[in-house]
Amino acid sequence: MPIEVTIPLLNPNEPEALLAALHVSEGQQVSPGDPLCTLETTKSTAELEAESGGFVVGLRFSQGETVRAGELLCYLAETTDWQPPALEPTAQTESEQALPEGLRITAPALALARQLGVELETLPRGPLVTERSLRSQVRPAYSADLAPPASAFDPTSIIVYGGGGHGKSLIDLLRALGSYRITGVVDDSLPQTHTVLGVPVLGGGEVLAELHAGGVHLAANAVGGIGDLAVRVKVFERLSQAGFTCPAVVHPSAYVEPSAQLSPGVQVFPHAYVGSDVRLGFGTIVNTAAIVSHDCRLGNYVNISPGAILAGGVQVGDGVLVGMGATINLLADIGRRARIGNGATVKSDVPEGGVVRAGSIWPE
């Protein structure tokens, strides 16, 4: 008996395939293993081979057509005189009686066309119309009521709280990053007619609620807190209460090792280095050209001034100020709220609240 050759299922999620190449023609003799056609889906390509020898009879598709898994490609018969049986009636036959002349369409595609109200006369003749090809032709018209809701929120917009020297440094840092749009400066002492490096002063803390309602949800705290740490902490609290988030920002010329972890509000300035497995707490500043070596642990609101150097494994408590050019030796433990003066060298632990005089060696 002649053997039916059917289209295999190449991809469980894609029942249709492109007949990319047809290697045989009607009446051609083939041997077992000869390629009959090449099928392509979006994820795979496969050749359909002859299971046995014989003559190709009843070839139903042409190269370039779309076929569906389970459809009959042809028969392999012992002679070319054998006639294939007529197609058995299917559930689609009744519907096909009303199809326009020359239209070839699968049952799923026909159901979809009727569901979408597609005029069958507008469909192409010749190639088999499949559900996938129909969907690619039909583009539903979206009504105005499906438009996305308007939103004032801008994920790139940021304010700088503080218009002093540290504020100028932050403005330049944010501009260097190129990923933020500076909406303005908030400062409790500068007039609204003032600008900082071309950025307008929007007012004091009283404008935060209005800015947040207008879609600005990001802020950078530009109050350094060298003289009074409480002022810097107060600004963070005010920003948080108004709904603002303070992202960690790192100047492009600084280098932070991939294993380091930076908390929100951290600021790393030009040419600074943050080493492997370092932890920087909330609101910590690593200023210009400072070095924080591997395995250091810095608490919240720490201020590392320009040019300071922390050797590996240094522990720094909350609110510590390390002055310019200071050096802290390996594994030293600096207690919370301690102050290390400019140019000091720390060789041992500093107690909580301790003060190391500028230019001195600790312990004295």
PDB file of C-alpha atoms in Angstrom, residues 79-361:
ATOM      1  CA  THR A  79       3.883   3.053  -9.453  1.00  0.00           C
ATOM      2  CA  THR A  80       2.966   6.419 -10.900  1.00  0.00           C
ATOM      3  CA  ASP A  81      -0.352   4.951 -12.122  1.00  0.00           C
ATOM      4  CA  TRP A  82      -1.761   4.793  -8.602  1.00  0.00           C
ATOM      5  CA  GLN A  83      -4.386   7.467  -7.935  1.00  0.00           C
ATOM      6  CA  PRO A  84      -4.606   9.059  -4.470  1.00  0.00           C
ATOM      7  CA  PRO A  85      -8.016   8.911  -2.784  1.00  0.00           C
ATOM      8  CA  ALA A  86     -10.203  12.001  -2.628  1.00  0.00           C
ATOM      9  CA  LEU A  87      -9.908  14.061   0.536  1.00  0.00           C
ATOM     10  CA  GLU A  88     -12.315  12.927   3.196  1.00  0.00           C
ATOM     11  CA  PRO A  89     -14.863  15.526   4.278  1.00  0.00           C
ATOM     12  CA  THR A  90     -13.872  17.361   7.434  1.00  0.00           C
ATOM     13  CA  ALA A  91     -15.546  19.800   9.756  1.00  0.00           C
ATOM     14  CA  GLN A  92     -14.122  22.558   7.599  1.00  0.00           C
ATOM     15  CA  THR A  93     -15.608  21.273   4.337  1.00  0.00           C
ATOM     16  CA  GLU A  94     -19.022  22.781   4.993  1.00  0.00           C
ATOM     17  CA  SER A  95     -17.463  26.165   5.612  1.00  0.00           C
ATOM     18  CA  GLU A  96     -15.233  25.906   2.563  1.00  0.00           C
ATOM     19  CA  GLN A  97     -18.292  25.652   0.323  1.00  0.00           C
ATOM     20  CA  ALA A  98     -18.790  29.372   0.808  1.00  0.00           C
ATOM     21  CA  LEU A  99     -15.119  30.317   0.321  1.00  0.00           C
ATOM     22  CA  PRO A 100     -14.160  32.612  -2.546  1.00  0.00           C
ATOM     23  CA  GLU A 101     -12.765  30.791  -5.562  1.00  0.00           C
ATOM     24  CA  GLY A 102      -9.054  30.090  -5.256  1.00  0.00           C
ATOM     25  CA  LEU A 103      -8.827  30.833  -1.532  1.00  0.00           C
ATOM     26  CA  ARG A 104      -6.950  28.215   0.485  1.00  0.00           C
ATOM     27  CA  ILE A 105      -7.278  28.696   4.232  1.00  0.00           C
ATOM     28  CA  THR A 106      -6.850  26.491   7.309  1.00  0.00           C
ATOM     29  CA  ALA A 107      -9.746  25.905   9.670  1.00  0.00           C
ATOM     30  CA  PRO A 108      -8.161  27.900  12.573  1.00  0.00           C
ATOM     31  CA  ALA A 109      -7.419  30.796  10.197  1.00  0.00           C
ATOM     32  CA  LEU A 110     -10.985  30.739   8.881  1.00  0.00           C
ATOM     33  CA  ALA A 111     -12.378  30.828  12.414  1.00  0.00           C
ATOM     34  CA  LEU A 112     -10.077  33.736  13.277  1.00  0.00           C
ATOM     35  CA  ALA A 113     -11.040  35.627  10.110  1.00  0.00           C
ATOM     36  CA  ARG A 114     -14.716  35.351  10.984  1.00  0.00           C
ATOM     37  CA  GLN A 115     -14.023  36.324  14.597  1.00  0.00           C
ATOM     38  CA  LEU A 116     -12.208  39.482  13.484  1.00  0.00           C
ATOM     39  CA  GLY A 117     -14.721  40.271  10.755  1.00  0.00           C
ATOM     40  CA  VAL A 118     -12.160  39.952   7.948  1.00  0.00           C
ATOM     41  CA  GLU A 119     -13.656  39.959   4.459  1.00  0.00           C
ATOM     42  CA  LEU A 120     -12.567  36.672   2.853  1.00  0.00           C
ATOM     43  CA  GLU A 121     -12.497  38.348  -0.574  1.00  0.00           C
ATOM     44  CA  THR A 122      -9.577  40.500   0.647  1.00  0.00           C
ATOM     45  CA  LEU A 123      -7.360  37.515   1.456  1.00  0.00           C
ATOM     46  CA  PRO A 124      -4.638  36.457  -1.011  1.00  0.00           C
ATOM     47  CA  ARG A 125      -5.190  33.596  -3.437  1.00  0.00           C
ATOM     48  CA  GLY A 126      -2.685  30.825  -4.006  1.00  0.00           C
ATOM     49  CA  PRO A 127      -0.613  30.493  -0.807  1.00  0.00           C
ATOM     50  CA  LEU A 128      -2.291  28.735   2.093  1.00  0.00           C
ATOM     51  CA  VAL A 129      -3.642  31.310   4.547  1.00  0.00           C
ATOM     52  CA  THR A 130      -2.745  30.208   8.082  1.00  0.00           C
ATOM     53  CA  GLU A 131      -3.637  31.637  11.467  1.00  0.00           C
ATOM     54  CA  ARG A 132      -0.146  33.097  11.857  1.00  0.00           C
ATOM     55  CA  SER A 133      -0.081  34.686   8.394  1.00  0.00           C
ATOM     56  CA  LEU A 134      -3.554  36.116   8.973  1.00  0.00           C
ATOM     57  CA  ARG A 135      -2.522  37.708  12.259  1.00  0.00           C
ATOM     58  CA  SER A 136       0.465  39.320  10.553  1.00  0.00           C
ATOM     59  CA  GLN A 137      -1.859  40.912   7.982  1.00  0.00           C
ATOM     60  CA  VAL A 138      -4.544  42.100  10.347  1.00  0.00           C
ATOM     61  CA  ARG A 139      -3.613  45.047  12.577  1.00  0.00           C
ATOM     62  CA  PRO A 140      -6.391  45.851  15.062  1.00  0.00           C
ATOM     63  CA  ALA A 141      -7.286  49.516  15.338  1.00  0.00           C
ATOM     64  CA  TYR A 142      -6.703  50.763  18.868  1.00  0.00           C
ATOM     65  CA  SER A 143      -9.223  53.256  20.139  1.00  0.00           C
ATOM     66  CA  ALA A 144      -8.271  56.392  21.979  1.00  0.00           C
ATOM     67  CA  ASP A 145      -9.577  55.008  25.266  1.00  0.00           C
ATOM     68  CA  LEU A 146      -6.799  52.376  25.210  1.00  0.00           C
ATOM     69  CA  ALA A 147      -4.054  54.999  25.219  1.00  0.00           C
ATOM     70  CA  PRO A 148      -1.708  54.813  28.246  1.00  0.00           C
ATOM     71  CA  PRO A 149      -2.605  57.171  31.100  1.00  0.00           C
ATOM     72  CA  ALA A 150      -0.718  60.414  31.268  1.00  0.00           C
ATOM     73  CA  SER A 151       1.929  60.552  33.984  1.00  0.00           C
ATOM     74  CA  ALA A 152       4.074  63.415  35.179  1.00  0.00           C
ATOM     75  CA  PHE A 153       6.680  61.086  36.708  1.00  0.00           C
ATOM     76  CA  ASP A 154      10.097  61.401  35.087  1.00  0.00           C
ATOM     77  CA  PRO A 155      12.517  58.637  36.201  1.00  0.00           C
ATOM     78  CA  THR A 156      15.517  60.721  35.082  1.00  0.00           C
ATOM     79  CA  SER A 157      14.593  63.966  36.840  1.00  0.00           C
ATOM     80  CA  ILE A 158      16.573  64.792  39.992  1.00  0.00           C
ATOM     81  CA  ILE A 159      17.012  67.737  42.357  1.00  0.00           C
ATOM     82  CA  VAL A 160      20.154  68.758  44.219  1.00  0.00           C
ATOM     83  CA  TYR A 161      19.505  69.773  47.835  1.00  0.00           C
ATOM     84  CA  GLY A 162      22.183  72.309  48.660  1.00  0.00           C
ATOM     85  CA  GLY A 163      23.763  74.997  46.507  1.00  0.00           C
ATOM     86  CA  GLY A 164      27.214  75.328  48.093  1.00  0.00           C
ATOM     87  CA  GLY A 165      30.546  73.891  47.019  1.00  0.00           C
ATOM     88  CA  HIS A 166      29.434  70.295  47.474  1.00  0.00           C
ATOM     89  CA  GLY A 167      26.308  71.088  45.466  1.00  0.00           C
ATOM     90  CA  LYS A 168      28.425  72.350  42.563  1.00  0.00           C
ATOM     91  CA  SER A 169      30.482  69.153  42.663  1.00  0.00           C
ATOM     92  CA  LEU A 170      27.304  67.074  42.551  1.00  0.00           C
ATOM     93  CA  ILE A 171      25.899  69.045  39.632  1.00  0.00           C
ATOM     94  CA  ASP A 172      29.066  68.381  37.635  1.00  0.00           C
ATOM     95  CA  LEU A 173      29.006  64.702  38.672  1.00  0.00           C
ATOM     96  CA  LEU A 174      25.390  64.269  37.532  1.00  0.00           C
ATOM     97  CA  ARG A 175      26.101  66.048  34.267  1.00  0.00           C
ATOM     98  CA  ALA A 176      29.091  63.779  33.668  1.00  0.00           C
ATOM     99  CA  LEU A 177      26.891  60.720  34.124  1.00  0.00           C
ATOM    100  CA  GLY A 178      24.489  61.951  31.463  1.00  0.00           C
ATOM    101  CA  SER A 179      21.640  59.790  32.790  1.00  0.00           C
ATOM    102  CA  TYR A 180      19.873  62.406  34.924  1.00  0.00           C
ATOM    103  CA  ARG A 181      18.062  65.640  34.177  1.00  0.00           C
ATOM    104  CA  ILE A 182      18.723  68.186  36.941  1.00  0.00           C
ATOM    105  CA  THR A 183      15.407  69.917  37.582  1.00  0.00           C
ATOM    106  CA  GLY A 184      16.820  72.449  40.008  1.00  0.00           C
ATOM    107  CA  VAL A 185      18.551  73.220  43.278  1.00  0.00           C
ATOM    108  CA  VAL A 186      16.739  73.297  46.601  1.00  0.00           C
ATOM    109  CA  ASP A 187      18.454  75.480  49.201  1.00  0.00           C
ATOM    110  CA  ASP A 188      17.068  77.000  52.396  1.00  0.00           C
ATOM    111  CA  SER A 189      19.259  80.095  52.226  1.00  0.00           C
ATOM    112  CA  LEU A 190      19.651  80.997  48.536  1.00  0.00           C
ATOM    113  CA  PRO A 191      17.056  83.246  46.809  1.00  0.00           C
ATOM    114  CA  GLN A 192      14.938  81.844  43.992  1.00  0.00           C
ATOM    115  CA  THR A 193      16.484  84.383  41.622  1.00  0.00           C
ATOM    116  CA  HIS A 194      19.850  82.669  42.099  1.00  0.00           C
ATOM    117  CA  THR A 195      21.373  79.920  39.913  1.00  0.00           C
ATOM    118  CA  VAL A 196      24.113  77.400  40.678  1.00  0.00           C
ATOM    119  CA  LEU A 197      26.235  76.508  37.637  1.00  0.00           C
ATOM    120  CA  GLY A 198      23.267  77.492  35.510  1.00  0.00           C
ATOM    121  CA  VAL A 199      20.765  75.403  37.500  1.00  0.00           C
ATOM    122  CA  PRO A 200      17.907  77.481  38.947  1.00  0.00           C
ATOM    123  CA  VAL A 201      17.227  77.606  42.682  1.00  0.00           C
ATOM    124  CA  LEU A 202      13.635  76.465  43.170  1.00  0.00           C
ATOM    125  CA  GLY A 203      13.265  77.442  46.809  1.00  0.00           C
ATOM    126  CA  GLY A 204      13.788  75.834  50.192  1.00  0.00           C
ATOM    127  CA  GLY A 205      12.472  72.641  51.738  1.00  0.00           C
ATOM    128  CA  GLU A 206       8.919  73.924  51.472  1.00  0.00           C
ATOM    129  CA  VAL A 207       8.888  73.201  47.708  1.00  0.00           C
ATOM    130  CA  LEU A 208       9.649  69.464  48.071  1.00  0.00           C
ATOM    131  CA  ALA A 209       5.997  68.366  48.192  1.00  0.00           C
ATOM    132  CA  GLU A 210       5.157  70.361  45.069  1.00  0.00           C
ATOM    133  CA  LEU A 211       8.167  68.974  43.197  1.00  0.00           C
ATOM    134  CA  HIS A 212       7.292  65.403  44.137  1.00  0.00           C
ATOM    135  CA  ALA A 213       3.698  65.900  43.019  1.00  0.00           C
ATOM    136  CA  GLY A 214       5.070  67.224  39.730  1.00  0.00           C
ATOM    137  CA  GLY A 215       6.871  63.953  39.011  1.00  0.00           C
ATOM    138  CA  VAL A 216      10.345  64.556  40.476  1.00  0.00           C
ATOM    139  CA  HIS A 217      11.128  61.663  42.830  1.00  0.00           C
ATOM    140  CA  LEU A 218      14.945  61.600  42.947  1.00  0.00           C
ATOM    141  CA  ALA A 219      17.294  63.800  44.980  1.00  0.00           C
ATOM    142  CA  ALA A 220      20.982  64.191  45.770  1.00  0.00           C
ATOM    143  CA  ASN A 221      21.933  65.503  49.207  1.00  0.00           C
ATOM    144  CA  ALA A 222      24.553  68.211  48.690  1.00  0.00           C
ATOM    145  CA  VAL A 223      24.929  69.152  52.370  1.00  0.00           C
ATOM    146  CA  GLY A 224      28.380  67.823  53.247  1.00  0.00           C
ATOM    147  CA  GLY A 225      28.006  67.906  57.020  1.00  0.00           C
ATOM    148  CA  ILE A 226      31.678  68.568  57.766  1.00  0.00           C
ATOM    149  CA  GLY A 227      30.867  71.197  60.367  1.00  0.00           C
ATOM    150  CA  ASP A 228      27.641  69.686  61.680  1.00  0.00           C
ATOM    151  CA  LEU A 229      26.655  66.162  60.650  1.00  0.00           C
ATOM    152  CA  ALA A 230      23.148  66.714  62.039  1.00  0.00           C
ATOM    153  CA  VAL A 231      22.357  69.096  59.176  1.00  0.00           C
ATOM    154  CA  ARG A 232      23.157  66.465  56.538  1.00  0.00           C
ATOM    155  CA  VAL A 233      21.122  63.828  58.377  1.00  0.00           C
ATOM    156  CA  LYS A 234      18.205  66.274  58.685  1.00  0.00           C
ATOM    157  CA  VAL A 235      18.197  66.844  54.917  1.00  0.00           C
ATOM    158  CA  PHE A 236      18.004  63.101  54.270  1.00  0.00           C
ATOM    159  CA  GLU A 237      15.092  62.847  56.705  1.00  0.00           C
ATOM    160  CA  ARG A 238      13.284  65.742  55.039  1.00  0.00           C
ATOM    161  CA  LEU A 239      13.746  64.209  51.598  1.00  0.00           C
ATOM    162  CA  SER A 240      12.508  60.835  52.799  1.00  0.00           C
ATOM    163  CA  GLN A 241       9.410  62.323  54.400  1.00  0.00           C
ATOM    164  CA  ALA A 242       8.593  64.079  51.116  1.00  0.00           C
ATOM    165  CA  GLY A 243       8.837  60.768  49.220  1.00  0.00           C
ATOM    166  CA  PHE A 244      12.183  61.297  47.525  1.00  0.00           C
ATOM    167  CA  THR A 245      14.746  58.564  46.823  1.00  0.00           C
ATOM    168  CA  CYS A 246      18.467  59.290  46.913  1.00  0.00           C
ATOM    169  CA  PRO A 247      20.285  57.053  44.402  1.00  0.00           C
ATOM    170  CA  ALA A 248      23.937  56.136  44.727  1.00  0.00           C
ATOM    171  CA  VAL A 249      25.946  58.175  42.210  1.00  0.00           C
ATOM    172  CA  VAL A 250      29.468  57.405  40.988  1.00  0.00           C
ATOM    173  CA  HIS A 251      31.530  59.736  38.793  1.00  0.00           C
ATOM    174  CA  PRO A 252      32.590  58.091  35.511  1.00  0.00           C
ATOM    175  CA  SER A 253      36.279  58.584  36.343  1.00  0.00           C
ATOM    176  CA  ALA A 254      35.961  56.790  39.702  1.00  0.00           C
ATOM    177  CA  TYR A 255      36.392  53.033  39.892  1.00  0.00           C
ATOM    178  CA  VAL A 256      34.223  50.777  42.030  1.00  0.00           C
ATOM    179  CA  GLU A 257      35.054  47.078  42.071  1.00  0.00           C
ATOM    180  CA  PRO A 258      32.129  44.839  41.012  1.00  0.00           C
ATOM    181  CA  SER A 259      32.091  43.103  44.401  1.00  0.00           C
ATOM    182  CA  ALA A 260      31.642  46.367  46.340  1.00  0.00           C
ATOM    183  CA  GLN A 261      28.198  47.245  47.678  1.00  0.00           C
ATOM    184  CA  LEU A 262      26.915  50.820  47.725  1.00  0.00           C
ATOM    185  CA  SER A 263      23.862  51.808  49.735  1.00  0.00           C
ATOM    186  CA  PRO A 264      21.391  54.494  48.598  1.00  0.00           C
ATOM    187  CA  GLY A 265      22.624  58.058  48.950  1.00  0.00           C
ATOM    188  CA  VAL A 266      26.288  57.102  48.468  1.00  0.00           C
ATOM    189  CA  GLN A 267      28.372  59.578  46.444  1.00  0.00           C
ATOM    190  CA  VAL A 268      31.700  58.609  44.863  1.00  0.00           C
ATOM    191  CA  PHE A 269      33.581  61.509  43.289  1.00  0.00           C
ATOM    192  CA  PRO A 270      36.207  61.776  40.499  1.00  0.00           C
ATOM    193  CA  HIS A 271      39.240  59.456  40.545  1.00  0.00           C
ATOM    194  CA  ALA A 272      38.198  57.777  43.794  1.00  0.00           C
ATOM    195  CA  TYR A 273      38.700  54.036  44.230  1.00  0.00           C
ATOM    196  CA  VAL A 274      36.405  51.636  46.095  1.00  0.00           C
ATOM    197  CA  GLY A 275      37.981  48.213  46.482  1.00  0.00           C
ATOM    198  CA  SER A 276      36.860  44.620  46.471  1.00  0.00           C
ATOM    199  CA  ASP A 277      34.139  43.523  48.892  1.00  0.00           C
ATOM    200  CA  VAL A 278      33.798  47.023  50.375  1.00  0.00           C
ATOM    201  CA  ARG A 279      30.508  48.022  52.024  1.00  0.00           C
ATOM    202  CA  LEU A 280      29.473  51.686  51.979  1.00  0.00           C
ATOM    203  CA  GLY A 281      26.591  52.649  54.258  1.00  0.00           C
ATOM    204  CA  PHE A 282      23.721  55.003  53.543  1.00  0.00           C
ATOM    205  CA  GLY A 283      24.665  58.568  52.603  1.00  0.00           C
ATOM    206  CA  THR A 284      28.410  57.959  52.699  1.00  0.00           C
ATOM    207  CA  ILE A 285      30.709  60.239  50.683  1.00  0.00           C
ATOM    208  CA  VAL A 286      33.942  59.024  49.095  1.00  0.00           C
ATOM    209  CA  ASN A 287      35.413  62.263  47.842  1.00  0.00           C
ATOM    210  CA  THR A 288      37.866  63.080  45.050  1.00  0.00           C
ATOM    211  CA  ALA A 289      40.893  60.745  44.737  1.00  0.00           C
ATOM    212  CA  ALA A 290      40.138  58.982  48.023  1.00  0.00           C
ATOM    213  CA  ILE A 291      41.005  55.283  48.319  1.00  0.00           C
ATOM    214  CA  VAL A 292      38.896  52.767  50.227  1.00  0.00           C
ATOM    215  CA  SER A 293      40.754  49.483  50.004  1.00  0.00           C
ATOM    216  CA  HIS A 294      39.426  45.929  49.999  1.00  0.00           C
ATOM    217  CA  ASP A 295      37.189  44.585  52.773  1.00  0.00           C
ATOM    218  CA  CYS A 296      36.565  47.964  54.394  1.00  0.00           C
ATOM    219  CA  ARG A 297      33.225  48.446  56.145  1.00  0.00           C
ATOM    220  CA  LEU A 298      31.923  52.014  56.312  1.00  0.00           C
ATOM    221  CA  GLY A 299      28.780  52.854  58.262  1.00  0.00           C
ATOM    222  CA  ASN A 300      26.096  55.442  57.498  1.00  0.00           C
ATOM    223  CA  TYR A 301      26.843  59.139  56.856  1.00  0.00           C
ATOM    224  CA  VAL A 302      30.619  58.622  56.716  1.00  0.00           C
ATOM    225  CA  ASN A 303      32.588  61.375  54.978  1.00  0.00           C
ATOM    226  CA  ILE A 304      35.915  60.384  53.403  1.00  0.00           C
ATOM    227  CA  SER A 305      37.580  63.644  52.314  1.00  0.00           C
ATOM    228  CA  PRO A 306      39.695  64.138  49.168  1.00  0.00           C
ATOM    229  CA  GLY A 307      42.935  62.180  49.044  1.00  0.00           C
ATOM    230  CA  ALA A 308      42.291  60.116  52.178  1.00  0.00           C
ATOM    231  CA  ILE A 309      43.534  56.517  52.129  1.00  0.00           C
ATOM    232  CA  LEU A 310      41.977  53.588  53.994  1.00  0.00           C
ATOM    233  CA  ALA A 311      44.008  50.378  53.971  1.00  0.00           C
ATOM    234  CA  GLY A 312      42.359  46.974  53.752  1.00  0.00           C
ATOM    235  CA  GLY A 313      39.858  45.783  56.345  1.00  0.00           C
ATOM    236  CA  VAL A 314      39.298  49.158  58.056  1.00  0.00           C
ATOM    237  CA  GLN A 315      36.070  49.388  60.053  1.00  0.00           C
ATOM    238  CA  VAL A 316      34.463  52.855  60.155  1.00  0.00           C
ATOM    239  CA  GLY A 317      31.451  53.627  62.351  1.00  0.00           C
ATOM    240  CA  ASP A 318      28.460  55.853  61.566  1.00  0.00           C
ATOM    241  CA  GLY A 319      29.037  59.573  61.161  1.00  0.00           C
ATOM    242  CA  VAL A 320      32.857  59.453  61.024  1.00  0.00           C
ATOM    243  CA  LEU A 321      34.759  62.254  59.280  1.00  0.00           C
ATOM    244  CA  VAL A 322      38.128  61.376  57.735  1.00  0.00           C
ATOM    245  CA  GLY A 323      40.057  64.517  56.728  1.00  0.00           C
ATOM    246  CA  MET A 324      41.953  65.288  53.545  1.00  0.00           C
ATOM    247  CA  GLY A 325      45.089  63.248  52.960  1.00  0.00           C
ATOM    248  CA  ALA A 326      44.608  61.196  56.131  1.00  0.00           C
ATOM    249  CA  THR A 327      45.928  57.639  56.195  1.00  0.00           C
ATOM    250  CA  ILE A 328      44.322  54.800  58.160  1.00  0.00           C
ATOM    251  CA  ASN A 329      46.360  51.636  58.565  1.00  0.00           C
ATOM    252  CA  LEU A 330      45.311  48.034  57.961  1.00  0.00           C
ATOM    253  CA  LEU A 331      42.452  46.619  60.084  1.00  0.00           C
ATOM    254  CA  ALA A 332      42.022  49.756  62.218  1.00  0.00           C
ATOM    255  CA  ASP A 333      38.616  50.240  63.841  1.00  0.00           C
ATOM    256  CA  ILE A 334      37.319  53.833  63.860  1.00  0.00           C
ATOM    257  CA  GLY A 335      34.486  54.365  66.365  1.00  0.00           C
ATOM    258  CA  ARG A 336      31.262  56.133  65.408  1.00  0.00           C
ATOM    259  CA  ARG A 337      31.339  59.942  65.192  1.00  0.00           C
ATOM    260  CA  ALA A 338      35.140  60.034  65.459  1.00  0.00           C
ATOM    261  CA  ARG A 339      37.009  62.795  63.588  1.00  0.00           C
ATOM    262  CA  ILE A 340      40.324  62.212  61.842  1.00  0.00           C
ATOM    263  CA  GLY A 341      42.113  65.499  61.028  1.00  0.00           C
ATOM    264  CA  ASN A 342      43.714  66.393  57.712  1.00  0.00           C
ATOM    265  CA  GLY A 343      46.996  64.632  57.032  1.00  0.00           C
ATOM    266  CA  ALA A 344      46.778  62.442  60.153  1.00  0.00           C
ATOM    267  CA  THR A 345      48.136  58.904  60.257  1.00  0.00           C
ATOM    268  CA  VAL A 346      46.061  56.346  62.180  1.00  0.00           C
ATOM    269  CA  LYS A 347      47.957  53.207  63.216  1.00  0.00           C
ATOM    270  CA  SER A 348      45.515  51.807  65.738  1.00  0.00           C
ATOM    271  CA  ASP A 349      41.865  51.880  66.767  1.00  0.00           C
ATOM    272  CA  VAL A 350      40.146  55.204  67.501  1.00  0.00           C
ATOM    273  CA  PRO A 351      37.405  55.145  70.155  1.00  0.00           C
ATOM    274  CA  GLU A 352      33.855  56.367  69.627  1.00  0.00           C
ATOM    275  CA  GLY A 353      33.787  60.163  69.451  1.00  0.00           C
ATOM    276  CA  GLY A 354      37.606  60.277  69.405  1.00  0.00           C
ATOM    277  CA  VAL A 355      39.496  63.133  67.751  1.00  0.00           C
ATOM    278  CA  VAL A 356      42.798  62.684  65.928  1.00  0.00           C
ATOM    279  CA  ARG A 357      44.495  66.051  65.442  1.00  0.00           C
ATOM    280  CA  ALA A 358      45.485  67.190  61.949  1.00  0.00           C
ATOM    281  CA  GLY A 359      48.982  66.111  60.970  1.00  0.00           C
ATOM    282  CA  SER A 360      49.387  63.882  64.024  1.00  0.00           C
ATOM    283  CA  ILE A 361      50.145  60.180  64.394  1.00  0.00           C
TER     284      ILE A 361
END
